Short mmCIF file of C-alpha atoms in Angstrom, two decimals:
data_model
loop_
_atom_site.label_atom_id
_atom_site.label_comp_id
_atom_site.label_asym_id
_atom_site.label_seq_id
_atom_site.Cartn_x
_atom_site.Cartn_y
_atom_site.Cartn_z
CA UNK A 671 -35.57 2.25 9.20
CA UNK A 672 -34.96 3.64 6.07
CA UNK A 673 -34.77 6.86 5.65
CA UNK A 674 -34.24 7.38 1.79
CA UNK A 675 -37.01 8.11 -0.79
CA UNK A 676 -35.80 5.51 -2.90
CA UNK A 677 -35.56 1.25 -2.69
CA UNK A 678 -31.96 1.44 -4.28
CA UNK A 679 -30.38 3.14 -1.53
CA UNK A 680 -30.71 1.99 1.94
CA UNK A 681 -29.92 4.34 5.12
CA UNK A 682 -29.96 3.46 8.55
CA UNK A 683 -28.57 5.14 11.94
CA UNK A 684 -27.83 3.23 14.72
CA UNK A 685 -25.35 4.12 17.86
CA UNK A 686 -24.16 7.28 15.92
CA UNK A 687 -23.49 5.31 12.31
CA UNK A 688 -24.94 6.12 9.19
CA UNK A 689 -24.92 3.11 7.02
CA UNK A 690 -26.21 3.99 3.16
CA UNK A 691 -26.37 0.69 1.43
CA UNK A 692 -26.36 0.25 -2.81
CA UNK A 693 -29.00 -1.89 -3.06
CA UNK A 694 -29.68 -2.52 -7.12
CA UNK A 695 -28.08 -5.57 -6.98
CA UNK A 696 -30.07 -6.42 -10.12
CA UNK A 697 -28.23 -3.56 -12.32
CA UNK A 698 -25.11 -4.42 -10.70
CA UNK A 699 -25.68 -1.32 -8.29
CA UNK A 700 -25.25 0.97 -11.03
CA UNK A 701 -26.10 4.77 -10.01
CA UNK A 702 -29.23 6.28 -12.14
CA UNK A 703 -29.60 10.09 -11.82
CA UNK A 704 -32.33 9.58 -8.42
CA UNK A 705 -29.75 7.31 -6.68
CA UNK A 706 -27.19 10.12 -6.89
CA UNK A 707 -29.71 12.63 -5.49
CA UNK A 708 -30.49 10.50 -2.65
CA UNK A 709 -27.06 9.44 -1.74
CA UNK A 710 -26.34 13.64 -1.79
CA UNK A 711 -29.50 13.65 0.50
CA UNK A 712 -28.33 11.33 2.88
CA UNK A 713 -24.99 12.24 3.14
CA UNK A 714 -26.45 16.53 3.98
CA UNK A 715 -28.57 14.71 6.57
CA UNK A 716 -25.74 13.21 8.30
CA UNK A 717 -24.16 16.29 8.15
CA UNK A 718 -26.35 18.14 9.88
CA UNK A 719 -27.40 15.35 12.20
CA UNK A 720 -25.62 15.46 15.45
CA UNK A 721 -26.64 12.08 16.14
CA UNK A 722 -24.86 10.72 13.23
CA UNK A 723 -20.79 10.33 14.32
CA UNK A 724 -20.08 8.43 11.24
CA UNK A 725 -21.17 7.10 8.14
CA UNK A 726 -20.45 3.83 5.99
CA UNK A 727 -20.94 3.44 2.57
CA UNK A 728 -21.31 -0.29 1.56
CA UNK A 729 -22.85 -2.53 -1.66
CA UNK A 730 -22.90 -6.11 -1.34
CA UNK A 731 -20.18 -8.67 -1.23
CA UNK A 732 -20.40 -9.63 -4.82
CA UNK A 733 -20.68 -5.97 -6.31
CA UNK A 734 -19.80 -2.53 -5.04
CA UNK A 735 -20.95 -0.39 -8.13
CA UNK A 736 -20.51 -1.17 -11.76
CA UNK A 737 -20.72 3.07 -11.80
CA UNK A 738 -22.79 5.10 -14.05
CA UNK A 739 -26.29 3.69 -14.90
CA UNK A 740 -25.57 3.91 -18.96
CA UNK A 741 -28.75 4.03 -20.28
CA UNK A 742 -29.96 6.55 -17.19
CA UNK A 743 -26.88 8.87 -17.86
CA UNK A 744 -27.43 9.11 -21.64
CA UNK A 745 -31.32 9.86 -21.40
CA UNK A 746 -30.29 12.73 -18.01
CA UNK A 747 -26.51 13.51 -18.80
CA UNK A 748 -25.01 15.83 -16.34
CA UNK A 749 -25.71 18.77 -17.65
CA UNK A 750 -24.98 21.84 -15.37
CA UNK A 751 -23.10 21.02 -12.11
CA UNK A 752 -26.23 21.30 -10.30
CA UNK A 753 -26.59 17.49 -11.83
CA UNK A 754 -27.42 14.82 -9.31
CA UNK A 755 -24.06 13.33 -9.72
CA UNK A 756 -22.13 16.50 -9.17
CA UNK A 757 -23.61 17.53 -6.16
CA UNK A 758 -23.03 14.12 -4.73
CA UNK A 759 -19.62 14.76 -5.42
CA UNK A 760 -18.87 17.73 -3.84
CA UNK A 761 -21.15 16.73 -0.75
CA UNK A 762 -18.81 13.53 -0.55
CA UNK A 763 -15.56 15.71 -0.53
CA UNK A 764 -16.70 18.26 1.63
CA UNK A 765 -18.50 16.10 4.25
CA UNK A 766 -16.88 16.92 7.98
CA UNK A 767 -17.35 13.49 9.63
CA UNK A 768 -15.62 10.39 8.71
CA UNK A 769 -17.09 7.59 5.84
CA UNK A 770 -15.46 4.17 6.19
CA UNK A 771 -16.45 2.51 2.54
CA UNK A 772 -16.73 -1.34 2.26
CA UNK A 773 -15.59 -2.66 -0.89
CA UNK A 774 -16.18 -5.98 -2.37
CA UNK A 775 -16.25 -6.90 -6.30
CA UNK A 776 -15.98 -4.83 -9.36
CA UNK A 777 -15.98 -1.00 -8.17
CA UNK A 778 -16.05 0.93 -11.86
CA UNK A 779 -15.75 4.43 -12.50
CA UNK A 780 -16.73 6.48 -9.78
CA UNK A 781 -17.23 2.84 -7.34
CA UNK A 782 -13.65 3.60 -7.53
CA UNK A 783 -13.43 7.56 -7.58
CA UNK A 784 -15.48 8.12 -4.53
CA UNK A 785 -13.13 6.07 -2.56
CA UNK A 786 -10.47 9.07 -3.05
CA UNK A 787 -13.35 11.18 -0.58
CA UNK A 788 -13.39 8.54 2.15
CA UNK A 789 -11.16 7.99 5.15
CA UNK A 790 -11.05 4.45 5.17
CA UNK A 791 -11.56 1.62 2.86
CA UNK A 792 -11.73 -1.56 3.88
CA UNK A 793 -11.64 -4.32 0.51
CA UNK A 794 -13.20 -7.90 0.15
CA UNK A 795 -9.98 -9.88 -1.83
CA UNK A 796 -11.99 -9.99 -4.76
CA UNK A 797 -12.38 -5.95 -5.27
CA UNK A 798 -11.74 -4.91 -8.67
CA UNK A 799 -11.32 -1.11 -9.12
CA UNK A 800 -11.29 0.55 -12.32
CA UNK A 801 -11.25 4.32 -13.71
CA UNK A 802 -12.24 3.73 -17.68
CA UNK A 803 -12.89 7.13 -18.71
CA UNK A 804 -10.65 7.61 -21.52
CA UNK A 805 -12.60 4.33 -22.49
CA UNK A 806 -15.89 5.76 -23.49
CA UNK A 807 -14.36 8.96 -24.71
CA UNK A 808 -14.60 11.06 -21.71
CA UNK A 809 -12.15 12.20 -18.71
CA UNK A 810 -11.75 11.35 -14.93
CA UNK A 811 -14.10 13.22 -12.75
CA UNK A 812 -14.56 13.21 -8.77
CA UNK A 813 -10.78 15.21 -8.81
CA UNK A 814 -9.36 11.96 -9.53
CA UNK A 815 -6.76 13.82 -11.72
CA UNK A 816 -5.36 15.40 -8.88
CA UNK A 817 -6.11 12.81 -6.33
CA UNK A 818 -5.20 9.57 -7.81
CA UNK A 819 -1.54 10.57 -9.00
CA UNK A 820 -1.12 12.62 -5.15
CA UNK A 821 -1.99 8.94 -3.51
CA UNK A 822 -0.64 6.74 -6.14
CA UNK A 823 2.00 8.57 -8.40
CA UNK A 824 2.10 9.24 -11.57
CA UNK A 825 3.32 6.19 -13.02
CA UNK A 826 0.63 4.40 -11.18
CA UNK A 827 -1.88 6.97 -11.51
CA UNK A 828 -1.47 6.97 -15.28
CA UNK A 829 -1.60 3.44 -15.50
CA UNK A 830 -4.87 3.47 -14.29
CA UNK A 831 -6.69 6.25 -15.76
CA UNK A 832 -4.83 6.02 -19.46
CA UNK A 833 -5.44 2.53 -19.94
CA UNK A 834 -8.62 1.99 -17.71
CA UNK A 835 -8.15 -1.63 -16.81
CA UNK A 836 -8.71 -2.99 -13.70
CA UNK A 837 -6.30 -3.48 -10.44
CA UNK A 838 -7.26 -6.08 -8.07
CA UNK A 839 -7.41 -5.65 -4.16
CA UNK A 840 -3.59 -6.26 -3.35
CA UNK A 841 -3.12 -3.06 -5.80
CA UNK A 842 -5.33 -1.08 -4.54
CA UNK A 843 -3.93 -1.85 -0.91
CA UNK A 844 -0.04 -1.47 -2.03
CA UNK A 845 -1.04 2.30 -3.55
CA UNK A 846 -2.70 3.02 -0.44
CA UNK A 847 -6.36 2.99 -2.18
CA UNK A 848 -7.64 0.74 0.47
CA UNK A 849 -6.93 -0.03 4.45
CA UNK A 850 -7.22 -3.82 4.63
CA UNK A 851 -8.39 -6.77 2.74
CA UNK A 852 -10.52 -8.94 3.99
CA UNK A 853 -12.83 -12.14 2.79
CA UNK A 854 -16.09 -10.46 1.27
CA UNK A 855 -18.35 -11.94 3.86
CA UNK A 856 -16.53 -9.61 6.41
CA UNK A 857 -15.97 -6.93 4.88
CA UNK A 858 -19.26 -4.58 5.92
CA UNK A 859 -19.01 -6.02 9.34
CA UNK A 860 -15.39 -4.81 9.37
CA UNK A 861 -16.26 -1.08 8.30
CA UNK A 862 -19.26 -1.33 10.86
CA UNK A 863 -16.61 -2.06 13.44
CA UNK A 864 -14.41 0.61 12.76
CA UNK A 865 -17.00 3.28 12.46
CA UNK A 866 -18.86 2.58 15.70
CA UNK A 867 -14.40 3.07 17.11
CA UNK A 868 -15.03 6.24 15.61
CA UNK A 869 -18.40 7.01 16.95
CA UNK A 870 -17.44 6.48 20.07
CA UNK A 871 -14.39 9.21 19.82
CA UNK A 872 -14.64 13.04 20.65
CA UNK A 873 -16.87 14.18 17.64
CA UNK A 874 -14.96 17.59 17.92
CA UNK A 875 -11.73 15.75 17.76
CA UNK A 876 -12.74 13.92 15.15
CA UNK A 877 -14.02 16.64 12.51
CA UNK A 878 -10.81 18.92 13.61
CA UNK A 879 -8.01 15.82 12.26
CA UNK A 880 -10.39 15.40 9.29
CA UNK A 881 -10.53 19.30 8.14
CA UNK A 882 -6.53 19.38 9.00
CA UNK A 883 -5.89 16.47 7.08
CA UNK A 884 -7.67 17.47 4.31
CA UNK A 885 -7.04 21.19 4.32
CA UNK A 886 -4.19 21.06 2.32
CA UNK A 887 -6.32 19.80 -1.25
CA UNK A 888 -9.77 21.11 -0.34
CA UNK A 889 -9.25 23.94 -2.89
CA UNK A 890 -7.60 22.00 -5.56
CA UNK A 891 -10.06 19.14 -5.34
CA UNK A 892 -12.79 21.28 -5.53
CA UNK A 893 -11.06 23.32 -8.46
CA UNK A 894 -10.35 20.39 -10.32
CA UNK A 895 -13.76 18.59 -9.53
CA UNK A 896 -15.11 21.24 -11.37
CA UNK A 897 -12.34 21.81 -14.25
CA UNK A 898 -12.92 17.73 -14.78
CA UNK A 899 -17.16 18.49 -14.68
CA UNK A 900 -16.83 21.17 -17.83
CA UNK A 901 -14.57 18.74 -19.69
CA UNK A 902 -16.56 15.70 -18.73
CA UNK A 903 -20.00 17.68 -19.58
CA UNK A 904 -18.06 18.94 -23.52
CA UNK A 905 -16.62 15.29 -24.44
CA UNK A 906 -20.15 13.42 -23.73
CA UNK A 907 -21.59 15.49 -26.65
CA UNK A 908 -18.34 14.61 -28.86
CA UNK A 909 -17.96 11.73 -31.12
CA UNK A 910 -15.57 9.58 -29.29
CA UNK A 911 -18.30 9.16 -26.50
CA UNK A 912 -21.34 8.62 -28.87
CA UNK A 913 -19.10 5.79 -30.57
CA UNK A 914 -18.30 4.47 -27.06
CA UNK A 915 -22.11 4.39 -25.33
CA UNK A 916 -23.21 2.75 -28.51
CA UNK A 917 -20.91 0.26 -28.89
CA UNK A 918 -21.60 -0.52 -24.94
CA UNK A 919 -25.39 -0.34 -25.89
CA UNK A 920 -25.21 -2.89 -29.27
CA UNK A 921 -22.61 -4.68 -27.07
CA UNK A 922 -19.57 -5.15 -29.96
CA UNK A 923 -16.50 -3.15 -29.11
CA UNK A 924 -16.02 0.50 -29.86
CA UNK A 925 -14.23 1.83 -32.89
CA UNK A 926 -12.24 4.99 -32.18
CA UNK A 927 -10.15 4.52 -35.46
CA UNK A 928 -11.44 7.00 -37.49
CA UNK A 929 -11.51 9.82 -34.26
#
């Protein structure tokens, strides 16, 4: 059963797994405003579910998320970091239980991002993740700043979010991105499999390693998610961005030249 308030994203529990699917395969699974507030819905419900153990966060095995709905984000831009996408965000980082993602074709922007919140990844081999903020004028967001140079180094890290391009699986696994690739067909049946191991585990044990693990950045990610929100929220109004979302809207290529 579904237990979302919206066709685009799927939920279902079953023997202690959450399972939220993208499901806007027609838009490429890119997130509009409502998605973001339901995937922040779901993941506070299996917060404070006890019969949820674990959740999985999957698309389909052509298309994780081609990220921000444009045309969505432009007519409801994150405003204030009450904004659906922000408090997805910080519900994703803070959240107590493990998420297993399954990854499988292009994962843009924060398709990519998120995966820095999640414990494990598991990859179809024809993942392609990207981070191309600087691209359309703006800056990273989701504390990638912090967390993408921490897991990849700076070299890497810089790579990635200066130029914007894309990495392919094998990347993604050599940085430590992503457990395991797999074909695409078996990727979500992988990441079911590993998060009904984890279901099955002490859920006391299980929290505890997580909040260890993690306890080390929770501050600074949450500091820098919201450093990267004020920036992000100042360079959408800027010209750099305007020049960028209407290039990607009259589909020609962007002209930063003159900026």
């Amino acid at each position: 059963m579904n237990t979302s308030n919206i066709p685009e994203i799927l939920t279902h529990v079953d023997a202690g797994v959450m399972t939220i699917t993208l499901n806007r395969l027609a838009r490429k699974n890119s997130i509009t405003a409502a998605m973001y507030d339901a995937l922040a819905d779901a993941l506070d419900s299996a917060n404070h579910d006890a019969a949820v153990r674990a959740v999985v966060i999957q698309g389909h095995e052509t298309i994780f998320s081609a990220g921000n709905d444009i045309g969505d984000f432009l007519n409801k831009p994150p405003a204030t970091s009450d904004a659906p996408v922000f408090r997805f965000l910080r519900g994703l980082s803070s959240f107590p239980k493990p998420i297993v993602a399954s990854v499988c074709g292009p994962a843009v922007g924060i398709g990519t991002t998120m995966l820095l919140h999640c414990d494990l990844v598991y990859a179809g081999d024809n993942a392609a993740f990207s981070m191309p903020f600087v691209n359309l004028g703006l800056c990273p967001e989701a504390a990638s700043s912090f967390l993408a140079v921490q897991l990849m180094g700076y070299p890497r890290a810089a790579e990635a979010l200066l130029l914007g391009e894309p990495f392919m699986a094998e990347t993604a696994l050599d940085m430590g991105l992503i457990n395991r690739i797999v074909p695409p067909a078996e990727a979500n049946a992988l990441a079911q499999r590993q998060a009904l191991k984890l279901a099955a585990k002490p859920i006391t044990s299980l929290m505890e390693t997580k909040r260890l693990m993690k306890k080390g950045n929770a501050g600074m990610v949450a500091e820098r998610m919201a450093e990267e929100g004020a920036s992000f929220g100042r360079m959408l109004q800027e010209p750099a961005a305007r020049e960028a979302f209407t290039a990607f809207m009259e589909k020609r290529k962007p002209d930063f030249s003159a900026l």
